[in-house]
Coordinates of C-alpha atoms in Angstrom, one line a residue:
X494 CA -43.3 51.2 61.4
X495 CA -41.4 49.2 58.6
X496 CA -37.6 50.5 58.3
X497 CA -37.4 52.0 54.9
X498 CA -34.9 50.5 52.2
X499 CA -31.5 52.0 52.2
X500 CA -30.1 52.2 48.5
X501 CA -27.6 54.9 49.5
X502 CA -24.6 52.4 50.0
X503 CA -25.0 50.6 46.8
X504 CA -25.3 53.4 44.9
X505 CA -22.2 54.3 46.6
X506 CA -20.3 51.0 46.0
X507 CA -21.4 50.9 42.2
X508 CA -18.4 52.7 40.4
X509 CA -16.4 50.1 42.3
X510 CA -18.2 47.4 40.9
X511 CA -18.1 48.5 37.5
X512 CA -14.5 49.2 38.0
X513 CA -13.7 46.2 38.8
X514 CA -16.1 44.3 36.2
X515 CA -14.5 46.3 33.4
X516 CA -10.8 46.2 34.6
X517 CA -10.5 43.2 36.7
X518 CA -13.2 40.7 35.5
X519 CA -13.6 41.1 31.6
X520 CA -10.1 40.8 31.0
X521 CA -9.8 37.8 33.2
X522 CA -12.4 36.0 31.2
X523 CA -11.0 37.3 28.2
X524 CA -7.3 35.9 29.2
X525 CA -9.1 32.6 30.4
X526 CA -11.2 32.4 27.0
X527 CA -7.9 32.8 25.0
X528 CA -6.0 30.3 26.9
X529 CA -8.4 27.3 26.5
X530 CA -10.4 28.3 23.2
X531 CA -9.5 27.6 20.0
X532 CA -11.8 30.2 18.2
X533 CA -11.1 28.4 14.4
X534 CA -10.4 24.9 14.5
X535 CA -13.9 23.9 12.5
X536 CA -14.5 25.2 9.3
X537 CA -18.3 24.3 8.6
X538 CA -19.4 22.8 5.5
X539 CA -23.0 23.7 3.4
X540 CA -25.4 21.7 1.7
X541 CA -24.9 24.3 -1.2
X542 CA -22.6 27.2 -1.9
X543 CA -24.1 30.0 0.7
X544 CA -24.3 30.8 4.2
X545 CA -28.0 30.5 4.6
X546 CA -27.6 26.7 3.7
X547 CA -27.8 24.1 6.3
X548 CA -24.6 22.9 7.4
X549 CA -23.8 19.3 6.4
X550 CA -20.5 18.8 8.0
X551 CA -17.0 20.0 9.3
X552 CA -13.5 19.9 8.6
X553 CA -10.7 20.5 11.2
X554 CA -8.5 23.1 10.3
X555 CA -5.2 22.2 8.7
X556 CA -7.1 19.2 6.8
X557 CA -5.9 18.3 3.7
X558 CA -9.0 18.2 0.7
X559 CA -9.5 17.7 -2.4
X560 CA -11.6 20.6 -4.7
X561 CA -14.5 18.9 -6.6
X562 CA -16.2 21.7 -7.9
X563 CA -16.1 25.9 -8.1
X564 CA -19.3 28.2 -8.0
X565 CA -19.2 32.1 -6.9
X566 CA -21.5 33.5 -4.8
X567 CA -22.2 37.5 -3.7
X568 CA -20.0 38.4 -1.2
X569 CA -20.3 41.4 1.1
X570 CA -18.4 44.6 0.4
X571 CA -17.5 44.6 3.8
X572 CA -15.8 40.7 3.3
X573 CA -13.5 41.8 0.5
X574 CA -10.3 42.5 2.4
X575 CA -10.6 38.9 4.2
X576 CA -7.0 36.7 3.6
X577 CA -7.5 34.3 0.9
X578 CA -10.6 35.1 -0.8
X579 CA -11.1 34.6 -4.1
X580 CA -13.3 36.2 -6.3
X581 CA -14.8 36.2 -9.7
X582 CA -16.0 39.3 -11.3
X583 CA -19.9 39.0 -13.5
X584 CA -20.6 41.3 -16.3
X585 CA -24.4 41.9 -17.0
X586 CA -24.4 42.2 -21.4
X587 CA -26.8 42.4 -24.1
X588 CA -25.8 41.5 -27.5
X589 CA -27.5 39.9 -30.6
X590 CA -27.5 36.2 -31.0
X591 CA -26.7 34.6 -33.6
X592 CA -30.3 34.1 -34.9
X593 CA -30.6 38.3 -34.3
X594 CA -32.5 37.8 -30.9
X595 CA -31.9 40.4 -28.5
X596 CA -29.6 38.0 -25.6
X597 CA -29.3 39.5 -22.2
X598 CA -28.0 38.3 -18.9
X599 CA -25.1 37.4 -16.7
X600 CA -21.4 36.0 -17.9
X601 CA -17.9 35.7 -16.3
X602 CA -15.5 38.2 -17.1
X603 CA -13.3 35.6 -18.6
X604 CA -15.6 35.7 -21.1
X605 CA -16.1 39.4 -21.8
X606 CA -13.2 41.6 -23.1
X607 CA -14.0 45.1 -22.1
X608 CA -13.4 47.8 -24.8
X609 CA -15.0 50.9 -23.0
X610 CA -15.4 52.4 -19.8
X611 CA -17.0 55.1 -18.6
X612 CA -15.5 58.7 -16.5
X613 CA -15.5 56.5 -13.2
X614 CA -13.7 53.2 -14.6
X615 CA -16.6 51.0 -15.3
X616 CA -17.3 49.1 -18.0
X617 CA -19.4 49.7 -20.5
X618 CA -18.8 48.0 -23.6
X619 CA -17.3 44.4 -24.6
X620 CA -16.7 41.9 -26.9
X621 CA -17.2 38.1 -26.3
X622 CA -13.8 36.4 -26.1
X623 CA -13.1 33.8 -28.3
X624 CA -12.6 30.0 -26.7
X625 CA -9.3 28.5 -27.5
X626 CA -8.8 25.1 -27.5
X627 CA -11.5 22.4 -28.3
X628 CA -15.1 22.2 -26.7
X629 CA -18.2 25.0 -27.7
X630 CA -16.8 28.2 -29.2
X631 CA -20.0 29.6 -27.9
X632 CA -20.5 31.7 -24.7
X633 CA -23.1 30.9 -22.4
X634 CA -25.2 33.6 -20.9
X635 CA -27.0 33.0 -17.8
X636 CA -30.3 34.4 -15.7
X637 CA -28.2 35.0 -12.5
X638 CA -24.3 35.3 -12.1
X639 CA -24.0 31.6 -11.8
X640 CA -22.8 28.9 -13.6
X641 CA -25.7 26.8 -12.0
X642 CA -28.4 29.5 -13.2
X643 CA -30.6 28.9 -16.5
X644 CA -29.1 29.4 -19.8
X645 CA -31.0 32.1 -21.3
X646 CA -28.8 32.5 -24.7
X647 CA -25.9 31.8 -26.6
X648 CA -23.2 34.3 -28.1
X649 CA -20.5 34.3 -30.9
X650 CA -16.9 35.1 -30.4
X651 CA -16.0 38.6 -31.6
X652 CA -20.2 39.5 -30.3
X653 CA -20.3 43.2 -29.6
X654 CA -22.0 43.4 -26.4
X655 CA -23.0 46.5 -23.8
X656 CA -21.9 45.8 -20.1
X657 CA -25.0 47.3 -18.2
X658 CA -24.3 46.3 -14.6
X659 CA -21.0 43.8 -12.9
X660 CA -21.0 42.3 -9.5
X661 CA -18.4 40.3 -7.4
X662 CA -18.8 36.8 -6.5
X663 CA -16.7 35.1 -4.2
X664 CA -15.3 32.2 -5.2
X665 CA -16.7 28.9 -3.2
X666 CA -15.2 25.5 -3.6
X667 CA -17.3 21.8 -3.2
X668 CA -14.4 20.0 -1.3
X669 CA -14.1 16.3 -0.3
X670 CA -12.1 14.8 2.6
X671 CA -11.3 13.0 6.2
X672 CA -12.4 13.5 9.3
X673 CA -11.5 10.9 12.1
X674 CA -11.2 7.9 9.3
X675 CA -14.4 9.4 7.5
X676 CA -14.7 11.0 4.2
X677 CA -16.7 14.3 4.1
X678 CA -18.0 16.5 1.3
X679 CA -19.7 19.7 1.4
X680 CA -19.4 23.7 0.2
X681 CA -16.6 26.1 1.7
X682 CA -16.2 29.6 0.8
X683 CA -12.7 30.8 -0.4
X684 CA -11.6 32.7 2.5
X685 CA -11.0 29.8 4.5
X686 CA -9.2 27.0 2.3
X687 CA -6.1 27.5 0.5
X688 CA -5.9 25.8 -2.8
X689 CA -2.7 25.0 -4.4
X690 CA -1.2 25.7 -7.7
X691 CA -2.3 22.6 -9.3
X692 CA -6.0 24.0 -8.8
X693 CA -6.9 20.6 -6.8
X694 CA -5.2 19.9 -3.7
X695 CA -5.7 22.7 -1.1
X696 CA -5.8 22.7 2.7
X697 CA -8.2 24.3 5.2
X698 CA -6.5 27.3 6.3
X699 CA -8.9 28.6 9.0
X700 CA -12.1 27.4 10.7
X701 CA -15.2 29.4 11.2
X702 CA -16.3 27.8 14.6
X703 CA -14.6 26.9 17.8
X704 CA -14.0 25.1 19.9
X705 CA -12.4 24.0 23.5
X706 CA -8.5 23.0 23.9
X707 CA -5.4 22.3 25.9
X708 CA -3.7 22.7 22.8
X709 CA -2.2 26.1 24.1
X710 CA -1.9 25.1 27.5
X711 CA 0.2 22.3 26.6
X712 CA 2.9 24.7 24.1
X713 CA 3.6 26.6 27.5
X714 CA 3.8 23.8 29.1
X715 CA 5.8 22.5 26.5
X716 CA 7.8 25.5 26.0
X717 CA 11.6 25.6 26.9
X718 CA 11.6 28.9 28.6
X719 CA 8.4 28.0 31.0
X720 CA 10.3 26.2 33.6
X721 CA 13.1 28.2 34.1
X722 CA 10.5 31.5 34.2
X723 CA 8.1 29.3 36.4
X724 CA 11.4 28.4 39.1
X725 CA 13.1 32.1 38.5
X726 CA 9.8 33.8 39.1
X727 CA 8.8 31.9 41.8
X728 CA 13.0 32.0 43.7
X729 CA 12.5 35.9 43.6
X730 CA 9.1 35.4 45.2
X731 CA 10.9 33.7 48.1
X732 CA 14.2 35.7 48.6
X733 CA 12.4 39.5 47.6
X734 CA 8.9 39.4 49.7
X735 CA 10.4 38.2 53.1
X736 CA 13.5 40.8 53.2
X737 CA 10.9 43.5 51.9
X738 CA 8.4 42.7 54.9
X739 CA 11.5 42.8 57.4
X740 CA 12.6 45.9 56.1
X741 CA 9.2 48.0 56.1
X742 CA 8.5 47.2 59.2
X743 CA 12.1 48.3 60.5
X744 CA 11.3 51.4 58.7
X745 CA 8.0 52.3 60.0
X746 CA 9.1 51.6 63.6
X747 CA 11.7 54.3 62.6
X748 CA 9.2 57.0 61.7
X749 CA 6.6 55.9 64.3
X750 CA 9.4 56.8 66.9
X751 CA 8.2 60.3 67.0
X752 CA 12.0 61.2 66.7
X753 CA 13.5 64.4 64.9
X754 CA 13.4 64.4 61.4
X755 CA 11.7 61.3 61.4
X756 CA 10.1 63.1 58.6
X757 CA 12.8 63.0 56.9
X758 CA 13.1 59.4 56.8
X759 CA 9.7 58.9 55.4
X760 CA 10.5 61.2 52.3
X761 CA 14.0 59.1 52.0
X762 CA 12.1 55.9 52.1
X763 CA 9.4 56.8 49.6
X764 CA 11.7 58.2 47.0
X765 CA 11.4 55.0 45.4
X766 CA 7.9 55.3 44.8
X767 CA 8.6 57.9 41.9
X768 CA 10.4 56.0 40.1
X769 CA 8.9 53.5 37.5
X770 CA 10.1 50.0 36.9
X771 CA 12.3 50.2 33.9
X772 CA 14.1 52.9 35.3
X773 CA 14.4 51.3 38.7
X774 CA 16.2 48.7 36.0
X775 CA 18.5 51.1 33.9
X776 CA 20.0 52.2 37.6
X777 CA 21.0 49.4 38.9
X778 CA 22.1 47.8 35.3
X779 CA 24.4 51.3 35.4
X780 CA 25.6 49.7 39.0
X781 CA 26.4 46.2 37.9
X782 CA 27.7 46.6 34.3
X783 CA 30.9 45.9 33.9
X784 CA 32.1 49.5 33.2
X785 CA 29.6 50.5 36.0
X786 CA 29.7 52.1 39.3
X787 CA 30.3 48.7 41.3
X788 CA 33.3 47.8 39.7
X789 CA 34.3 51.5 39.3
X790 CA 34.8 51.6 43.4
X791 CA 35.8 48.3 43.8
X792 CA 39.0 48.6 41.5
X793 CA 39.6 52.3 42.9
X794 CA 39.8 50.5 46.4
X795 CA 42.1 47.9 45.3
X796 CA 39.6 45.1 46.1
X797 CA 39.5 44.0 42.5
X798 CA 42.2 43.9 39.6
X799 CA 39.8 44.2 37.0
X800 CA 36.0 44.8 36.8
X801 CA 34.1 41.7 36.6
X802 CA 31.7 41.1 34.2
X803 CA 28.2 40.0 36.4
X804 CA 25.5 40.3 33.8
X805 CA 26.4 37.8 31.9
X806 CA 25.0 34.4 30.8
X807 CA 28.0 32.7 32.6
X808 CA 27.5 34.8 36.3
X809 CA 23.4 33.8 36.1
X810 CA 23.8 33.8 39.9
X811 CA 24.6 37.5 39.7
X812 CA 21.9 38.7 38.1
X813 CA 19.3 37.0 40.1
X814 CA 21.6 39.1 42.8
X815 CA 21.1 42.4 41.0
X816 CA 17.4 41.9 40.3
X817 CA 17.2 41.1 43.9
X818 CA 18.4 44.7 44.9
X819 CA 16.6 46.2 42.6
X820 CA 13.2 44.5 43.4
X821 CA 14.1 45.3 47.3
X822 CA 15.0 48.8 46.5
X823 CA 11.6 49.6 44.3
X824 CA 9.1 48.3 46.0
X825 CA 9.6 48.3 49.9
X826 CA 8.5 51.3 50.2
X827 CA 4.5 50.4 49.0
X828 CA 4.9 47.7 52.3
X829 CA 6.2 50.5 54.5
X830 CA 3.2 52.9 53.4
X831 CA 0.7 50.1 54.3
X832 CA 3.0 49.1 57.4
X833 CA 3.0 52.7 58.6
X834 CA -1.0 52.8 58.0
X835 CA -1.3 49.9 60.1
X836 CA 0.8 51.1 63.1
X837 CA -1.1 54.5 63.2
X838 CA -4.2 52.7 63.6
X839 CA -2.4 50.9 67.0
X840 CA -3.7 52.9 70.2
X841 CA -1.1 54.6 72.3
X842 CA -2.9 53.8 75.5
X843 CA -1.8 49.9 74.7
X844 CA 2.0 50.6 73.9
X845 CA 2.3 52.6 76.7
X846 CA 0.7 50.2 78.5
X847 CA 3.2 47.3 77.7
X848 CA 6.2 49.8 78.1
X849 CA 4.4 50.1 82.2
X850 CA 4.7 46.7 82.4
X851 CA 8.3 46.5 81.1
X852 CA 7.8 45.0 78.3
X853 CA 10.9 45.5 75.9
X854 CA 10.9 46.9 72.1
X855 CA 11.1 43.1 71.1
X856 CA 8.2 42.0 73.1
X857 CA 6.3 45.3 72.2
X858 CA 6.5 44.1 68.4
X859 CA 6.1 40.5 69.0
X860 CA 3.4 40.4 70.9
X861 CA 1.6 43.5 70.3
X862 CA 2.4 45.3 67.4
X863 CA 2.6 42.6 65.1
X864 CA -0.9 40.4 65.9
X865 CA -2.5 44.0 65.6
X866 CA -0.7 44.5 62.1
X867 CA -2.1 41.3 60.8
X868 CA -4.8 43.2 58.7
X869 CA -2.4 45.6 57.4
X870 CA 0.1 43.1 57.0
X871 CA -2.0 40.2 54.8
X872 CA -2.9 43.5 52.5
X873 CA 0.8 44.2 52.1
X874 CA 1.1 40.9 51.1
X875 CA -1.5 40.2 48.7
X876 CA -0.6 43.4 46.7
X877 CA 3.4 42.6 47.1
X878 CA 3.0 38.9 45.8
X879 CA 0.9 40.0 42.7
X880 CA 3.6 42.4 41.9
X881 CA 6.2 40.2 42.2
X882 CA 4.6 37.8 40.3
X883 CA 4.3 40.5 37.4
X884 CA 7.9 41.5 37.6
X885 CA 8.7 42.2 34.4
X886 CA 11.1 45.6 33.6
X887 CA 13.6 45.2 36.0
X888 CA 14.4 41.7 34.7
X889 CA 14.7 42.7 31.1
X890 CA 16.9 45.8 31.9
X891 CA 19.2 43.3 33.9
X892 CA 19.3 40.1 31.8
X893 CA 17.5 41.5 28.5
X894 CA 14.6 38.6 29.1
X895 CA 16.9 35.4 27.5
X896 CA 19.5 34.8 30.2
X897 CA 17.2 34.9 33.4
X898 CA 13.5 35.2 32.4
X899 CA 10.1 35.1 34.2
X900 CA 6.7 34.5 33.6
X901 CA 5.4 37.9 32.5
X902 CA 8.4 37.9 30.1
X903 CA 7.6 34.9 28.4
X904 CA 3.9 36.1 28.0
X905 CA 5.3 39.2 26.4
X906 CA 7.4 37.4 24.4
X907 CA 4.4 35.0 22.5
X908 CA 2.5 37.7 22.4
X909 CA 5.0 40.5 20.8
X910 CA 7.7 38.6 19.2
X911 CA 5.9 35.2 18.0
X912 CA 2.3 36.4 17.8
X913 CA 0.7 33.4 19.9
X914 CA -1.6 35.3 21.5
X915 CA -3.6 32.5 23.0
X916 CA -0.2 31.0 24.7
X917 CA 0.1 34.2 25.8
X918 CA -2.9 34.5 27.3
X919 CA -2.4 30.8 28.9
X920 CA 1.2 32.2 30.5
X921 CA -1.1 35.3 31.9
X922 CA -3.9 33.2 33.2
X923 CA -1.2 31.2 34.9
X924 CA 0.3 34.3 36.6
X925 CA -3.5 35.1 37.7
X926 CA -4.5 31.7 39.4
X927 CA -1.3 32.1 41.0
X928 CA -2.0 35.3 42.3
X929 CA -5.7 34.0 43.2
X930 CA -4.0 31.4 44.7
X931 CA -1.9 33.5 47.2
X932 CA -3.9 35.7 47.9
X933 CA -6.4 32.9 49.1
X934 CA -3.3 31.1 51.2
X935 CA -2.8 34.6 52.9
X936 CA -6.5 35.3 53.7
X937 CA -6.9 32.0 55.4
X938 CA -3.1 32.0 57.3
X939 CA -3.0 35.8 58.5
X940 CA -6.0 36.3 60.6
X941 CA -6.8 38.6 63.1
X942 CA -7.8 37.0 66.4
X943 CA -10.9 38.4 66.0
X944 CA -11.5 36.8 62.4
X945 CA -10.1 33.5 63.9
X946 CA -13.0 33.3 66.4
X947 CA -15.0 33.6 63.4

């Protein structure tokens, strides 16, 4: 008889997946999009003034052009609040012509002094302005709200007119200029060229398409703070996680020695668990400030004459000292948890096995408790390293982020304070590879024998 399908442990497995697809996976696309992605460096140019026509070309943005010719074109309600557009407003009048024809259709508002509007603000009623200067003191009324619409009539200045219906056109401009050495020409819509005050110059602000770049890479790379975050973040890597494992495994021997109170212990070790990051930082800034508790005893001991000053940008040394303590103090206690796990999971039988056969407590954690741990120990170690690799509160409540600073600072810092978000999202999708990175070294150097074998 054919084994029936078991869905039962997918189904079971599924709010993991989309767990991790929605908080693990999208944003890491999303940071990895950001960081190489340039989402308006083209601005597309049209055959004609709309979005329906065929593109004929493209400008970088930042190009510098030169405005040929204006035209408006309906714009979207919904478009209105865009940066930079301009718009023209379109009055649809009838008034008599001057040979006492009935003349109806579109004009500018230039072009139409409104004498009356109704309860709600619109107008209603208008005179034709008159044209100052040289050139046709008639007005031109068209079929559609365009200049390049049919004439359909001509008015007088002074023509009494009713305004029956007005729409908004946004303005688009016929621009001309270089590409690679190449002249260009085509349509652009308002919203993304800024046009200076003489009406002819302007400059593409903003693109409409994208397009790929190391652009953003290259300003972190290029950034003064990136090496000294890179080289701090990656010292405390190498002076926090080693002292942390040594510690939590000191401390879960302790409580797995089945002695009195080792309860106790366990609730003293965790305490740090309750205690978030930034006020893990405020403590021990209290400890090392110069007023602070540090100097306090010192001085009242007679080991000092005066309290030293250590967070300062001239004693560097020190605060990579007192974000040392602090990091060792916070977070050993999530290795000694795992650490604990893991030695629960060891069989008695085997320890008391080795202690038959006189092995000592050295040998028993060298050569038994230890290889056994490896599991336990390479998840300790992939969580620890990405942590440490997001360290973050502790160093701004030390240093304040500009004497000693680390990589998820300087991500805050282009994204908060300068408003680069896709640098930002370069400096986190180098803290991510990194922690992919590590966390494929310590899946391929702490095995299991058993996975070794494999």
């Amino acid at each position: 008889m054919k084994k029936r399908f078991n869905l039962t442990p997918y189904w079971l497995i599924l709010p993991s997946v989309i767990y991790l697809a929605l908080f693990f996976a999208w944003p890491m696309v999303q940071a990895l999009t950001l960081s190489i992605w340039d989402g308006d460096a083209r601005l597309q140019l049209r055959a004609e003034a709309n979005l329906r026509s065929p593109v004929s070309d493209w400008l970088p943005r930042g190009a510098q052009i030169e405005v040929l010719q204006r035209q408006g074109n309906v714009v979207d309600p919904d478009d209105l609040g865009q940066s930079n557009l301009r718009t023209e407003v379109w009055f649809y009048i009838r008034g008599e012509g001057a040979d006492g024809h009935t003349v109806e259709g579109w004009a500018p508002e230039a072009r139409v002094r409104v004498r009356e509007t109704d309860a709600a603000g619109a107008p209603t009623l208008g005179t034709i302005r008159p044209r100052i200067g040289g050139g046709d003191p008639l007005t031109a009324v068209y079929a559609g709200p365009s200049v390049v619409s049919d004439v359909v009539g001509r008015l007088e200045p002074n023509t009494m007119v009713a305004i029956e219906e007005q729409t908004i056109l946004e303005l688009w401009y016929r621009v001309r200029g270089e590409r690679n050495s190449a002249v260009v020409e085509g349509w652009a819509p308002s919203r993304y060229v800024q046009v200076f005050s003489d009406n002819v110059r302007g400059r593409i602000d903003r693109g409409d398409t994208g397009e790929l770049t190391l652009r953003y890479l290259r300003s972190m790379l290029n950034d003064r703070f990136f090496w000294p975050a890179l080289w701090t973040t990656l010292l405390l890597m190498a002076i926090i996680i080693p002292v942390q494992f040594v510690l939590a495994i000191v401390m879960a021997l302790i409580i797995q020695q089945q002695l009195r109170g080792n309860t106790f212990f366990l609730y003293v070790f965790a305490i740090a668990l309750g205690v978030s990051e930034l006020a893990v930082g405020i403590v021990w800034y209290a400890i090392f400030t110069q007023n602070g508790y540090l100097n306090s005893i010192l001085v009242s001991l007679g080991w000092l004459a005066s309290p030293i000053p250590y967070l300062t940008a001239d004693t560097r040394h020190w605060i990579i000292i007192a974000i040392w303590l602090a990091e060792i103090w916070r977070a050993t206690a999530i290795v000694m948890v795992i650490v604990v796990a893991g030695l629960q999971a060891i069989s008695h039988e085997i320890l008391e096995a080795a202690d038959l056969f006189g092995a000592n407590l050295w040998k028993r954690v060298r050569y038994i408790i230890l290889p056994m741990l490896k599991p336990s120990l390479q998840v300790a170690l992939i969580l620890r390293t990405i942590l440490a690799l997001q360290v973050f509160a502790v160093v701004i409540a030390l240093s304040g982020g500009d004497v000693v600073t680390v990589l998820a600072n300087e991500a805050y810092r282009q994204y908060y304070t300068l408003r680069n978000v896709n640098v930002a999202a370069a400096y986190a999708a180098l803290i991510l590879m990194l922690s992919m990175f590590s966390a494929v070294i310590y899946l391929r150097t702490v095995r299991s024998h058993e996975e070794m074998q494999e």
